Structures are given as structure tokens and as C-alpha cells.
Amino acid sequence: MMKSPRQPLLLGAFLGLTALPASLPAATASDAGLERFRATYKELVETNTTLSAGDCTLAARRMEARLRAAGYPDADLRIFVPEGHPKEGGLLAVLHGSDPHAKSVLMLAHVDVVEAKREDWTRDPFTLIEEDGYFYGRGTSDMKAQAAIWVDNLVRFREEGFKPKRTIKLALTCGEETNGALNGADWLVHNARDEIDAAFAITEGMDAELDAKGHRVAMHVLAAEKVSQNFTLEATNPGGHSSRPRPDNAIYELVRAVDRVSRFEFPVQLNDANRGYLLGMSRLVPGDKGAAMAAVAKDPNDAAALAVLDQDANLHAMLRTTCVATMLSAGHATNALPQRARANINCRIFPGVSREAVLAQLTEVADDPQLSVTIPEVRGPVAQPPPLTSQIMGPVEKISGELWPGVPVVPGLEPGASDAQFLNPAGIPTYGITGLFVDPDNGNIHGLNERAHIQSVYESRTFLYRLVKAYATQ
Ligand SMILES: [Zn+2]
């Protein structure tokens, strides 16, 4: 997951203000399958799956071996390896449902991880280490816990003789974490669309929230993600000798246009995901901020309330398309008038808005007919976010309420992106549901010493086991 940081407003905002649910209880050893799950998780974490030195195909084969040992026949297991990418393969597995007319449920997880340098980490990033109530290791949180839970689900379902109504599918993929790498979910959409066909897919998303003291704050369902798109602003000029400046100058023209872009704000847009987030969090966040959340959920044009929310970079991004200059290049010599000046503008497009609409808006804002505004490359189609139906939310609310009574289920919109960006446009509505309660720093995913609460991982396992079962019997 390319995640944005957690909203800082939550940190400690509630302490003492509301009756809080109990903090995480001690691990229970009553589940006989827990050790087996832990071994699956350990095996995944300890299989290096970075793009530079790792091997997703090996991780996929190891998970396949576990499913085969649990009794899955070869016909229901498939290792796929995209041509020319021998170490970027993945696994498809299936548990057949009893109703041929009921569409499948797809459990999706990427098994690749962000790079991790041993010399920078306190502990070996590719050894699963338990310390102070945490699992440490690259991918412990993003997202080998959920990948291991998906495998463990299939093992448990088989072992119990569970006969789902819907077929349950598993897809483990590679290439989510590295821009420009071959993306396994995208590859499946183009090469195995039938095999991953499903009524909906569940994957990583916004994790559930703990506050700084380990109290549960909210359980999240990620229902929409923004789309990342680069735009190129470019000014050109015949140039000349710098001893004789002229009024027209590519650098000045570009910089003025970039400045206009910097001062432009896209209009606020609300959908199920961010409206649900504002409403849900408005009940938890005290003071002006909570009131402003409720006000904007009701009226997205409430300027006074927006001014409060826009001080928070995460909320600001959740409410609209944003564009920001990220790179500049200009000129060809220190003593020459510039012939070319170019800026990269990275936009995070609100779900459902077309690239063309943003291009037209940027062209208008740049407001210089001499300047070109273009799209350098496109990663995939844009889709409307999937609706938050009761079919999706009902089981989440029920099971979350059983496991974590009193903790609200709050939808979310993620300014970053996951593999949902490939599945949604392919007609497979994809939701981010983990049930993994993480610390306010998100368990330092992508960073040093990534970690996950041991108890949270085990609870997430219980939650996702019950949830997939509930979905599969719908
Ligand atoms: Zn991820």
C-alpha cells in the first residue's frame, strides 16, 4: 500500500474524554491453528520479496505447498509467472462454492515488500522477531499478515470441511510496492480475468486505529482511493545569449504557471467513503475539528469548516483532487537563455474524475497559450469507487461489533493507492478491509523497523476468517 500518514488529530485526542474500550488483551492460546498460522506468517516474512533481491515466485510456491498439504488438488492451485519476470510470480487458489450462480469472493494480497537494508534496521528485516508485544520485520504489517491470513483461511476452511455457497478465491501477487515494476494484479486483470472474477475483492486498505496508549479508536473500511497521475508543464523558447535577455523566457513562463497551479484549489467532492469518514470521525474527534467534519459532511461548501479541515494535510487530500509540483528541469547552459523549462505536476485525482478533466483544468490554471500541458504516461483506467453496500458493510459491522464492541466502523478514502486501482476498473469492486489495529504511526510501514502488534495480527486473523465465511455464505 502506498499509504498517506495517519491524521495527527487522533493522537491522544480521546484520552479521558470518552469511555474507551479496553486496550489489547493478552494473547490467547486457545486456537489450535494459531501456531500453524504463525509459521505461515513467519515463512512469508522470512522469504525476501523485495524487487532488488527477493523472489515473490518462491513465496508463492511456499504458500502453494501449504495449501497442497492441506488437501487442495493441483487443479485448484496455480502458480503464475509473467513472461520475462521469473521472480515476480504469484499464486491463484480456489475453494469451490456450492451455488454455481453465486459470484465468488476474492481474497487479494500482494506479497512483495518495500526494500529494507539490514544495516539501517535494528533487527534483521527478513527474520520475524517477537519483541515487546510486536512482530518486527519487513512486511509484518504491509501486507504479509493479511497474505498469511488468506492462506490460513483456505487451510482452515478445507480442514473444517466448510462448504461455502460462493466460491472463495485467493490471489497472491507481486509488484504492488514499486512504481514501474510489473504489477501482478494488473497482469491478472489482463491475463487471467476469468480466474479472478468475483462479486467483490477484499485486500489491504486503511488499517484499524489504535491511539498512542493502545486503545482501539476505529475500525476502517477503505472504499475509495485516489488515482496518481503525472502531468508535464513545458515552456519552450528560441533562447539566445544570456548577455541580452528578452521579455520572453521559458523559465519565467514556467515558474509563473507553476505558481498559479500552487495557488489553485480543486473543489471539494464527497462520496460514500469520505462522507462516511467525516461523519464517523466527527463523533470521535472533539472540539472545532469534529464539528467542522460534521459540517462539511453536510455541506461541502461550508468555507469556515473547510478552513479548519484543510489545515490537516490528510483531510485536505481526502476531500478533493490535489496537484503539486514535484520536479523541475530547465535550461541547457549557465550563459544561455533557456530553450526549455519543464515541471512535473503530480496529481492525486479524486475517485471517478477523468484524467482529461484534470488536464483541462490544469491547462486553464496554467493560463499561458505558449505553455504545453501533457500527460507523460498513463498507468491504467479510472473507475468510479465501488458503493458501500449493506452486503459489504453488514458483515463487517456485525463481526467487528462482536470482536470489538463499541468501536465504530468508519469508511475511508485513501489518498494513496493499492491494487484496487487495477481491479475496480476491471469490474471487480475492491474494498480495503484488514481488521488490523495499528499504532498511530501505522506500524512504520515502508520505513525502518516495520512492526505489527502480535495481538492485533491474531485478532485480524479471527476477524478476516469470520468475515470471509460470512461473505461466502451470503
Ligand atoms: Zn501494501
Tab-separated table of C-alpha atoms and ligand atoms in Angstrom:
chain	number	residue	atom	x	y	z
A	1	MET	CA	0.000	0.000	0.000
A	2	MET	CA	1.217	3.420	-0.829
A	3	LYS	CA	-0.233	4.994	2.261
A	4	SER	CA	-0.586	8.502	3.488
A	5	PRO	CA	0.238	9.195	7.105
A	6	ARG	CA	-2.430	8.916	9.727
A	7	GLN	CA	-4.236	12.057	10.716
A	8	PRO	CA	-2.318	13.556	13.620
A	9	LEU	CA	-5.516	14.862	15.195
A	10	LEU	CA	-6.335	11.454	16.561
A	11	LEU	CA	-3.283	11.056	18.679
A	12	GLY	CA	-4.398	11.129	22.211
A	13	ALA	CA	-7.381	13.281	21.287
A	14	PHE	CA	-9.775	10.990	23.069
A	15	LEU	CA	-7.930	10.097	26.165
A	16	GLY	CA	-10.015	10.896	29.142
A	17	LEU	CA	-12.810	12.311	27.017
A	18	THR	CA	-14.825	9.207	26.285
A	19	ALA	CA	-15.292	5.834	27.845
A	20	LEU	CA	-12.736	3.814	25.953
A	21	PRO	CA	-12.845	0.152	25.184
A	22	ALA	CA	-10.264	-1.947	26.934
A	23	SER	CA	-6.779	-1.964	25.493
A	24	LEU	CA	-5.487	-5.059	23.775
A	25	PRO	CA	-5.874	-8.149	25.931
A	26	ALA	CA	-3.118	-10.696	26.269
A	27	ALA	CA	-2.828	-13.306	23.522
A	28	THR	CA	-4.974	-16.355	23.958
A	29	ALA	CA	-3.541	-19.718	23.069
A	30	SER	CA	-6.883	-21.460	22.764
A	31	ASP	CA	-6.749	-21.652	18.985
A	32	ALA	CA	-5.004	-24.852	17.964
A	33	GLY	CA	-4.312	-23.465	14.492
A	34	LEU	CA	-2.599	-20.360	15.786
A	35	GLU	CA	0.883	-21.849	15.754
A	36	ARG	CA	0.399	-23.051	12.198
A	37	PHE	CA	-0.735	-19.596	11.164
A	38	ARG	CA	2.270	-18.087	12.877
A	39	ALA	CA	4.539	-20.431	10.932
A	40	THR	CA	2.897	-19.363	7.651
A	41	TYR	CA	3.356	-15.705	8.530
A	42	LYS	CA	6.957	-16.320	9.578
A	43	GLU	CA	7.698	-18.147	6.342
A	44	LEU	CA	6.296	-15.270	4.301
A	45	VAL	CA	8.158	-12.577	6.227
A	46	GLU	CA	11.378	-14.573	6.042
A	47	THR	CA	11.080	-15.017	2.285
A	48	ASN	CA	12.647	-11.840	0.913
A	49	THR	CA	10.277	-10.402	-1.693
A	50	THR	CA	11.901	-7.040	-2.430
A	51	LEU	CA	12.250	-6.196	-6.105
A	52	SER	CA	16.038	-5.883	-5.867
A	53	ALA	CA	16.960	-9.172	-4.202
A	54	GLY	CA	13.758	-11.016	-3.427
A	55	ASP	CA	11.594	-13.669	-5.048
A	56	CYS	CA	7.800	-13.427	-4.981
A	57	THR	CA	7.515	-16.633	-7.005
A	58	LEU	CA	9.319	-18.508	-4.235
A	59	ALA	CA	6.957	-17.029	-1.641
A	60	ALA	CA	4.001	-18.065	-3.811
A	61	ARG	CA	5.362	-21.618	-4.172
A	62	ARG	CA	5.789	-21.903	-0.424
A	63	MET	CA	2.182	-20.838	0.129
A	64	GLU	CA	1.063	-23.247	-2.593
A	65	ALA	CA	2.856	-26.063	-0.768
A	66	ARG	CA	0.892	-25.278	2.390
A	67	LEU	CA	-2.389	-25.410	0.505
A	68	ARG	CA	-1.431	-28.651	-1.210
A	69	ALA	CA	-0.555	-30.160	2.164
A	70	ALA	CA	-3.993	-29.084	3.396
A	71	GLY	CA	-5.592	-31.120	0.614
A	72	TYR	CA	-6.110	-28.694	-2.249
A	73	PRO	CA	-5.812	-30.553	-5.557
A	74	ASP	CA	-3.428	-29.351	-8.270
A	75	ALA	CA	-6.410	-28.302	-10.380
A	76	ASP	CA	-7.301	-25.675	-7.777
A	77	LEU	CA	-3.806	-24.238	-7.413
A	78	ARG	CA	-1.885	-22.266	-9.999
A	79	ILE	CA	1.449	-20.532	-9.836
A	80	PHE	CA	1.559	-17.814	-12.476
A	81	VAL	CA	4.810	-16.288	-13.656
A	82	PRO	CA	4.615	-13.338	-16.068
A	83	GLU	CA	6.898	-13.852	-19.046
A	84	GLY	CA	10.335	-12.355	-18.548
A	85	HIS	CA	9.741	-11.871	-14.806
A	86	PRO	CA	10.676	-15.210	-13.231
A	87	LYS	CA	10.799	-13.845	-9.670
A	88	GLU	CA	7.640	-11.749	-9.865
A	89	GLY	CA	5.089	-14.537	-9.965
A	90	GLY	CA	2.136	-15.245	-7.742
A	91	LEU	CA	-0.447	-17.805	-6.706
A	92	LEU	CA	-4.097	-18.424	-7.539
A	93	ALA	CA	-6.107	-20.846	-5.434
A	94	VAL	CA	-9.763	-21.703	-5.219
A	95	LEU	CA	-12.219	-23.322	-2.816
A	96	HIS	CA	-15.319	-24.194	-4.827
A	97	GLY	CA	-18.722	-22.959	-3.753
A	98	SER	CA	-21.932	-24.965	-3.847
A	99	ASP	CA	-24.009	-22.429	-5.797
A	100	PRO	CA	-22.924	-22.077	-9.422
A	101	HIS	CA	-24.990	-18.891	-9.750
A	102	ALA	CA	-23.379	-17.114	-6.788
A	103	LYS	CA	-20.379	-14.988	-7.730
A	104	SER	CA	-17.069	-15.529	-5.971
A	105	VAL	CA	-15.309	-13.694	-3.175
A	106	LEU	CA	-11.693	-12.836	-3.948
A	107	MET	CA	-9.072	-12.579	-1.195
A	108	LEU	CA	-6.283	-10.468	-2.692
A	109	ALA	CA	-2.854	-9.718	-1.248
A	110	HIS	CA	0.462	-8.547	-2.589
A	111	VAL	CA	3.426	-10.448	-1.183
A	112	ASP	CA	6.151	-8.075	-2.370
A	113	VAL	CA	7.611	-5.638	0.126
A	114	VAL	CA	9.435	-2.318	0.140
A	115	GLU	CA	13.233	-2.514	0.167
A	116	ALA	CA	14.881	-2.890	3.581
A	117	LYS	CA	18.586	-2.501	4.335
A	118	ARG	CA	19.879	-4.681	7.162
A	119	GLU	CA	22.459	-2.074	8.204
A	120	ASP	CA	19.736	0.534	8.723
A	121	TRP	CA	17.417	-1.703	10.743
A	122	THR	CA	17.769	-2.508	14.429
A	123	ARG	CA	16.913	-6.165	13.722
A	124	ASP	CA	17.187	-8.306	10.597
A	125	PRO	CA	14.257	-7.168	8.412
A	126	PHE	CA	13.840	-10.670	6.996
A	127	THR	CA	13.583	-12.506	10.301
A	128	LEU	CA	10.254	-12.488	12.114
A	129	ILE	CA	11.157	-11.235	15.563
A	130	GLU	CA	8.782	-11.057	18.538
A	131	GLU	CA	9.640	-8.358	20.986
A	132	ASP	CA	7.625	-6.265	23.451
A	133	GLY	CA	4.312	-7.450	22.085
A	134	TYR	CA	5.196	-6.738	18.463
A	135	PHE	CA	6.161	-8.710	15.404
A	136	TYR	CA	9.075	-6.932	13.726
A	137	GLY	CA	10.128	-7.444	10.131
A	138	ARG	CA	9.615	-6.068	6.641
A	139	GLY	CA	6.061	-6.820	5.563
A	140	THR	CA	4.799	-7.709	9.047
A	141	SER	CA	2.179	-5.005	8.544
A	142	ASP	CA	2.229	-4.281	4.777
A	143	MET	CA	0.941	-6.826	3.997
A	144	LYS	CA	2.225	-10.274	4.832
A	145	ALA	CA	-0.031	-10.602	7.861
A	146	GLN	CA	-3.102	-10.407	5.654
A	147	ALA	CA	-1.499	-12.574	2.949
A	148	ALA	CA	-0.769	-15.240	5.574
A	149	ILE	CA	-4.306	-14.916	6.937
A	150	TRP	CA	-5.732	-15.533	3.454
A	151	VAL	CA	-3.677	-18.703	3.110
A	152	ASP	CA	-4.582	-19.746	6.645
A	153	ASN	CA	-8.284	-19.144	5.892
A	154	LEU	CA	-8.164	-21.582	2.985
A	155	VAL	CA	-6.345	-24.152	5.115
A	156	ARG	CA	-8.912	-23.830	7.906
A	157	PHE	CA	-11.907	-23.922	5.585
A	158	ARG	CA	-10.592	-27.108	3.980
A	159	GLU	CA	-9.781	-28.712	7.293
A	160	GLU	CA	-13.258	-27.999	8.640
A	161	GLY	CA	-14.926	-29.275	5.505
A	162	PHE	CA	-16.542	-25.849	5.127
A	163	LYS	CA	-18.812	-25.798	2.057
A	164	PRO	CA	-19.226	-22.159	1.024
A	165	LYS	CA	-22.113	-21.030	-1.122
A	166	ARG	CA	-19.856	-18.702	-3.084
A	167	THR	CA	-16.532	-19.860	-4.447
A	168	ILE	CA	-13.654	-18.394	-2.426
A	169	LYS	CA	-10.636	-17.350	-4.457
A	170	LEU	CA	-7.147	-16.362	-3.394
A	171	ALA	CA	-4.721	-14.266	-5.413
A	172	LEU	CA	-1.232	-13.549	-4.105
A	173	THR	CA	0.587	-11.074	-6.333
A	174	CYS	CA	3.863	-9.196	-6.705
A	175	GLY	CA	4.822	-5.676	-7.747
A	176	GLU	CA	2.463	-3.505	-5.725
A	177	GLU	CA	5.123	-1.582	-3.862
A	178	THR	CA	7.353	-0.444	-6.709
A	179	ASN	CA	6.220	2.057	-9.312
A	180	GLY	CA	7.249	0.814	-12.718
A	181	ALA	CA	7.587	-2.826	-11.633
A	182	LEU	CA	5.370	-5.403	-13.261
A	183	ASN	CA	2.172	-5.381	-11.229
A	184	GLY	CA	0.705	-8.816	-10.598
A	185	ALA	CA	-2.867	-7.615	-10.055
A	186	ASP	CA	-2.734	-5.702	-13.324
A	187	TRP	CA	-1.246	-8.768	-15.020
A	188	LEU	CA	-4.097	-10.948	-13.720
A	189	VAL	CA	-6.693	-8.477	-14.994
A	190	HIS	CA	-5.199	-8.772	-18.481
A	191	ASN	CA	-4.193	-12.445	-18.493
A	192	ALA	CA	-6.462	-14.307	-16.081
A	193	ARG	CA	-9.564	-12.130	-15.797
A	194	ASP	CA	-11.919	-15.150	-15.607
A	195	GLU	CA	-9.864	-16.816	-12.907
A	196	ILE	CA	-10.088	-13.811	-10.605
A	197	ASP	CA	-13.667	-12.923	-11.479
A	198	ALA	CA	-15.590	-12.155	-8.307
A	199	ALA	CA	-18.565	-10.277	-6.934
A	200	PHE	CA	-16.002	-8.284	-4.977
A	201	ALA	CA	-12.457	-8.452	-3.659
A	202	ILE	CA	-11.023	-7.774	-0.210
A	203	THR	CA	-7.484	-6.551	0.234
A	204	GLU	CA	-5.364	-4.164	2.294
A	205	GLY	CA	-6.600	-0.667	2.950
A	206	MET	CA	-6.910	1.669	5.848
A	207	ASP	CA	-5.956	-0.319	8.923
A	208	ALA	CA	-7.960	-0.038	12.113
A	209	GLU	CA	-6.729	2.588	14.539
A	210	LEU	CA	-5.190	2.443	17.973
A	211	ASP	CA	-4.363	5.572	19.881
A	212	ALA	CA	-0.989	6.203	21.451
A	213	LYS	CA	-1.965	4.144	24.515
A	214	GLY	CA	-3.172	1.111	22.590
A	215	HIS	CA	-6.882	1.815	22.896
A	216	ARG	CA	-8.980	0.972	19.870
A	217	VAL	CA	-10.309	4.096	18.187
A	218	ALA	CA	-11.984	2.999	14.962
A	219	MET	CA	-12.260	0.102	12.563
A	220	HIS	CA	-11.959	1.257	8.950
A	221	VAL	CA	-13.254	0.046	5.613
A	222	LEU	CA	-11.429	1.540	2.663
A	223	ALA	CA	-13.934	2.178	-0.078
A	224	ALA	CA	-12.169	4.576	-2.412
A	225	GLU	CA	-8.674	5.510	-3.489
A	226	LYS	CA	-7.328	8.399	-5.452
A	227	VAL	CA	-5.513	7.917	-8.741
A	228	SER	CA	-1.942	9.158	-9.112
A	229	GLN	CA	-1.273	10.909	-12.412
A	230	ASN	CA	1.668	12.993	-13.577
A	231	PHE	CA	1.303	15.984	-15.872
A	232	THR	CA	4.104	17.813	-17.685
A	233	LEU	CA	4.123	21.587	-17.943
A	234	GLU	CA	6.576	22.732	-20.559
A	235	ALA	CA	7.643	26.106	-21.927
A	236	THR	CA	9.931	26.415	-24.944
A	237	ASN	CA	11.749	29.396	-26.407
A	238	PRO	CA	14.263	30.056	-29.222
A	239	GLY	CA	16.698	31.081	-26.459
A	240	GLY	CA	19.807	33.139	-27.152
A	241	HIS	CA	22.771	34.688	-25.378
A	242	SER	CA	22.211	35.454	-21.696
A	243	SER	CA	24.006	38.827	-22.091
A	244	ARG	CA	20.932	40.065	-23.942
A	245	PRO	CA	17.806	38.991	-22.016
A	246	ARG	CA	14.413	39.317	-23.673
A	247	PRO	CA	10.976	39.640	-22.147
A	248	ASP	CA	10.000	36.111	-23.154
A	249	ASN	CA	11.821	33.447	-21.174
A	250	ALA	CA	10.916	29.771	-20.802
A	251	ILE	CA	11.912	29.605	-17.119
A	252	TYR	CA	9.933	32.681	-16.151
A	253	GLU	CA	6.877	31.477	-18.069
A	254	LEU	CA	7.015	28.069	-16.491
A	255	VAL	CA	7.603	29.366	-12.978
A	256	ARG	CA	4.678	31.772	-13.237
A	257	ALA	CA	2.427	28.955	-14.400
A	258	VAL	CA	3.645	26.671	-11.600
A	259	ASP	CA	2.935	29.449	-9.141
A	260	ARG	CA	-0.631	29.707	-10.465
A	261	VAL	CA	-1.009	25.945	-10.036
A	262	SER	CA	0.288	26.218	-6.460
A	263	ARG	CA	-2.466	28.677	-5.609
A	264	PHE	CA	-5.265	26.728	-7.249
A	265	GLU	CA	-7.530	24.557	-5.134
A	266	PHE	CA	-9.725	21.878	-6.692
A	267	PRO	CA	-13.337	21.875	-5.489
A	268	VAL	CA	-14.370	19.637	-2.613
A	269	GLN	CA	-16.075	16.403	-3.614
A	270	LEU	CA	-17.890	13.958	-1.386
A	271	ASN	CA	-18.606	10.282	-1.959
A	272	ASP	CA	-19.665	7.398	0.299
A	273	ALA	CA	-16.109	6.945	1.508
A	274	ASN	CA	-15.041	10.421	2.578
A	275	ARG	CA	-18.520	11.481	3.691
A	276	GLY	CA	-18.701	8.337	5.812
A	277	TYR	CA	-15.266	9.097	7.208
A	278	LEU	CA	-16.189	12.663	8.152
A	279	LEU	CA	-19.444	11.600	9.771
A	280	GLY	CA	-17.899	8.675	11.629
A	281	MET	CA	-14.873	10.575	12.874
A	282	SER	CA	-16.900	13.683	13.761
A	283	ARG	CA	-18.366	11.628	16.602
A	284	LEU	CA	-14.903	10.768	17.891
A	285	VAL	CA	-12.908	13.924	17.322
A	286	PRO	CA	-13.571	16.599	19.918
A	287	GLY	CA	-13.734	20.367	19.509
A	288	ASP	CA	-13.775	22.547	16.398
A	289	LYS	CA	-12.326	19.854	14.223
A	290	GLY	CA	-15.050	17.331	14.974
A	291	ALA	CA	-17.702	19.987	14.449
A	292	ALA	CA	-16.079	21.005	11.155
A	293	MET	CA	-16.089	17.371	9.994
A	294	ALA	CA	-19.828	17.125	10.617
A	295	ALA	CA	-20.431	20.478	8.921
A	296	VAL	CA	-18.509	19.604	5.740
A	297	ALA	CA	-20.193	16.185	5.525
A	298	LYS	CA	-23.479	18.068	5.410
A	299	ASP	CA	-22.357	20.986	3.226
A	300	PRO	CA	-19.110	20.625	1.244
A	301	ASN	CA	-19.213	24.373	0.531
A	302	ASP	CA	-19.046	25.409	4.183
A	303	ALA	CA	-15.976	27.618	3.846
A	304	ALA	CA	-15.407	28.199	7.555
A	305	ALA	CA	-15.493	24.490	8.356
A	306	LEU	CA	-13.303	23.671	5.351
A	307	ALA	CA	-10.710	26.143	6.554
A	308	VAL	CA	-10.439	24.109	9.765
A	309	LEU	CA	-10.142	20.741	7.988
A	310	ASP	CA	-7.713	21.989	5.322
A	311	GLN	CA	-5.088	22.645	7.988
A	312	ASP	CA	-4.735	18.873	8.150
A	313	ALA	CA	-2.859	17.664	5.059
A	314	ASN	CA	-4.502	14.239	5.169
A	315	LEU	CA	-8.041	15.602	5.391
A	316	HIS	CA	-7.263	18.235	2.772
A	317	ALA	CA	-6.187	15.455	0.411
A	318	MET	CA	-9.170	13.268	1.236
A	319	LEU	CA	-11.648	15.940	0.107
A	320	ARG	CA	-10.531	16.802	-3.434
A	321	THR	CA	-8.134	16.298	-6.286
A	322	THR	CA	-4.718	17.729	-5.427
A	323	CYS	CA	-1.850	18.662	-7.734
A	324	VAL	CA	1.647	19.530	-6.641
A	325	ALA	CA	4.907	20.350	-8.436
A	326	THR	CA	7.405	17.569	-7.738
A	327	MET	CA	10.253	18.075	-10.247
A	328	LEU	CA	11.736	20.883	-12.324
A	329	SER	CA	14.238	20.882	-15.141
A	330	ALA	CA	15.192	23.874	-17.229
A	331	GLY	CA	17.934	25.473	-19.299
A	332	HIS	CA	20.953	23.994	-21.034
A	333	ALA	CA	23.830	26.336	-20.127
A	334	THR	CA	24.609	28.902	-17.451
A	335	ASN	CA	25.234	31.599	-20.047
A	336	ALA	CA	22.289	30.926	-22.366
A	337	LEU	CA	18.639	31.939	-22.361
A	338	PRO	CA	16.659	28.768	-21.633
A	339	GLN	CA	15.215	26.974	-24.629
A	340	ARG	CA	13.157	24.643	-22.493
A	341	ALA	CA	11.704	24.535	-18.986
A	342	ARG	CA	9.692	21.666	-17.676
A	343	ALA	CA	7.839	20.842	-14.454
A	344	ASN	CA	6.308	17.597	-13.312
A	345	ILE	CA	2.990	18.094	-11.599
A	346	ASN	CA	1.852	15.056	-9.621
A	347	CYS	CA	-1.906	14.996	-9.215
A	348	ARG	CA	-3.890	12.701	-6.943
A	349	ILE	CA	-7.198	12.556	-8.714
A	350	PHE	CA	-10.418	12.203	-6.785
A	351	PRO	CA	-12.087	8.815	-7.436
A	352	GLY	CA	-14.139	8.803	-10.592
A	353	VAL	CA	-12.757	12.069	-12.062
A	354	SER	CA	-11.175	11.634	-15.511
A	355	ARG	CA	-7.574	12.481	-16.329
A	356	GLU	CA	-8.833	14.578	-19.217
A	357	ALA	CA	-10.901	16.737	-16.877
A	358	VAL	CA	-7.830	17.383	-14.707
A	359	LEU	CA	-5.733	18.097	-17.810
A	360	ALA	CA	-8.293	20.664	-18.967
A	361	GLN	CA	-8.368	22.245	-15.512
A	362	LEU	CA	-4.572	22.440	-15.270
A	363	THR	CA	-4.371	23.960	-18.754
A	364	GLU	CA	-6.845	26.612	-17.691
A	365	VAL	CA	-4.993	27.308	-14.441
A	366	ALA	CA	-1.585	27.484	-16.168
A	367	ASP	CA	-3.223	30.172	-18.305
A	368	ASP	CA	-0.483	30.512	-20.916
A	369	PRO	CA	-1.128	29.500	-24.533
A	370	GLN	CA	2.649	29.209	-25.102
A	371	LEU	CA	2.868	26.509	-22.470
A	372	SER	CA	2.030	22.880	-23.139
A	373	VAL	CA	0.310	20.700	-20.555
A	374	THR	CA	0.519	16.999	-21.350
A	375	ILE	CA	0.146	13.543	-19.812
A	376	PRO	CA	3.517	11.726	-19.973
A	377	GLU	CA	2.244	8.219	-19.169
A	378	VAL	CA	-0.913	6.509	-18.007
A	379	ARG	CA	-0.967	3.576	-15.582
A	380	GLY	CA	-4.495	2.332	-16.092
A	381	PRO	CA	-8.118	3.266	-16.498
A	382	VAL	CA	-10.018	5.337	-13.964
A	383	ALA	CA	-13.087	3.870	-12.288
A	384	GLN	CA	-15.865	5.040	-10.034
A	385	PRO	CA	-15.299	3.843	-6.458
A	386	PRO	CA	-17.413	0.839	-5.506
A	387	PRO	CA	-20.517	1.599	-3.439
A	388	LEU	CA	-20.585	0.808	0.278
A	389	THR	CA	-23.486	-1.605	0.130
A	390	SER	CA	-25.070	-3.366	3.087
A	391	GLN	CA	-23.802	-6.604	1.536
A	392	ILE	CA	-20.268	-5.372	2.276
A	393	MET	CA	-20.844	-3.351	5.425
A	394	GLY	CA	-23.361	-5.614	7.186
A	395	PRO	CA	-20.944	-8.464	7.959
A	396	VAL	CA	-18.120	-6.034	8.790
A	397	GLU	CA	-20.286	-4.227	11.335
A	398	LYS	CA	-21.626	-7.432	12.842
A	399	ILE	CA	-18.277	-9.185	13.260
A	400	SER	CA	-16.427	-6.035	14.295
A	401	GLY	CA	-19.134	-5.457	16.914
A	402	GLU	CA	-18.682	-8.994	18.254
A	403	LEU	CA	-14.903	-8.729	18.483
A	404	TRP	CA	-14.548	-5.077	19.399
A	405	PRO	CA	-17.807	-3.885	20.920
A	406	GLY	CA	-18.274	-0.139	20.936
A	407	VAL	CA	-15.548	0.534	18.363
A	408	PRO	CA	-17.184	2.314	15.408
A	409	VAL	CA	-16.796	1.082	11.828
A	410	VAL	CA	-15.837	4.110	9.759
A	411	PRO	CA	-15.426	4.151	5.971
A	412	GLY	CA	-12.373	5.829	4.498
A	413	LEU	CA	-10.904	7.325	1.361
A	414	GLU	CA	-7.202	6.747	0.833
A	415	PRO	CA	-5.120	9.465	-0.818
A	416	GLY	CA	-2.545	6.760	-1.641
A	417	ALA	CA	-3.246	3.701	-3.761
A	418	SER	CA	-3.365	-0.104	-3.621
A	419	ASP	CA	-4.060	-2.829	-6.164
A	420	ALA	CA	-7.721	-1.795	-6.051
A	421	GLN	CA	-6.677	0.668	-8.760
A	422	PHE	CA	-6.431	-2.256	-11.186
A	423	LEU	CA	-9.399	-4.352	-10.066
A	424	ASN	CA	-12.037	-1.648	-9.794
A	425	PRO	CA	-11.704	-0.569	-13.440
A	426	ALA	CA	-11.825	-4.255	-14.437
A	427	GLY	CA	-15.271	-4.563	-12.868
A	428	ILE	CA	-14.259	-6.234	-9.606
A	429	PRO	CA	-15.315	-3.907	-6.771
A	430	THR	CA	-12.435	-3.924	-4.306
A	431	TYR	CA	-12.527	-2.941	-0.651
A	432	GLY	CA	-9.706	-2.473	1.826
A	433	ILE	CA	-10.621	-4.359	5.000
A	434	THR	CA	-7.941	-5.636	7.340
A	435	GLY	CA	-9.234	-5.540	10.900
A	436	LEU	CA	-5.596	-4.959	11.824
A	437	PHE	CA	-5.334	-2.417	14.619
A	438	VAL	CA	-2.172	-0.371	14.201
A	439	ASP	CA	-0.394	2.308	16.169
A	440	PRO	CA	-0.735	5.976	15.240
A	441	ASP	CA	2.452	5.753	13.138
A	442	ASN	CA	0.896	2.984	11.016
A	443	GLY	CA	3.446	0.454	12.300
A	444	ASN	CA	6.109	2.308	10.309
A	445	ILE	CA	5.185	0.587	7.070
A	446	HIS	CA	7.676	1.259	4.267
A	447	GLY	CA	10.053	2.606	6.934
A	448	LEU	CA	12.593	1.213	9.363
A	449	ASN	CA	11.704	-1.484	11.887
A	450	GLU	CA	8.227	-2.151	10.474
A	451	ARG	CA	6.073	-3.846	13.072
A	452	ALA	CA	2.617	-5.140	13.925
A	453	HIS	CA	1.035	-5.792	17.330
A	454	ILE	CA	1.086	-9.543	17.907
A	455	GLN	CA	-2.376	-9.464	19.426
A	456	SER	CA	-3.677	-7.294	16.567
A	457	VAL	CA	-2.415	-9.760	13.984
A	458	TYR	CA	-4.144	-12.624	15.786
A	459	GLU	CA	-7.362	-10.644	16.107
A	460	SER	CA	-7.211	-9.675	12.450
A	461	ARG	CA	-6.927	-13.389	11.666
A	462	THR	CA	-10.103	-14.109	13.640
A	463	PHE	CA	-11.907	-11.170	12.072
A	464	LEU	CA	-10.984	-11.965	8.465
A	465	TYR	CA	-11.736	-15.674	8.938
A	466	ARG	CA	-15.247	-14.903	10.124
A	467	LEU	CA	-15.722	-12.160	7.543
A	468	VAL	CA	-14.838	-14.277	4.509
A	469	LYS	CA	-17.049	-17.043	5.848
A	470	ALA	CA	-19.924	-14.599	6.217
A	471	TYR	CA	-19.420	-13.250	2.700
A	472	ALA	CA	-19.127	-16.734	1.249
A	473	THR	CA	-22.435	-17.844	2.752
A	474	GLN	CA	-24.371	-14.747	1.602
B	1	ZN	ZN	0.699	-2.861	0.736
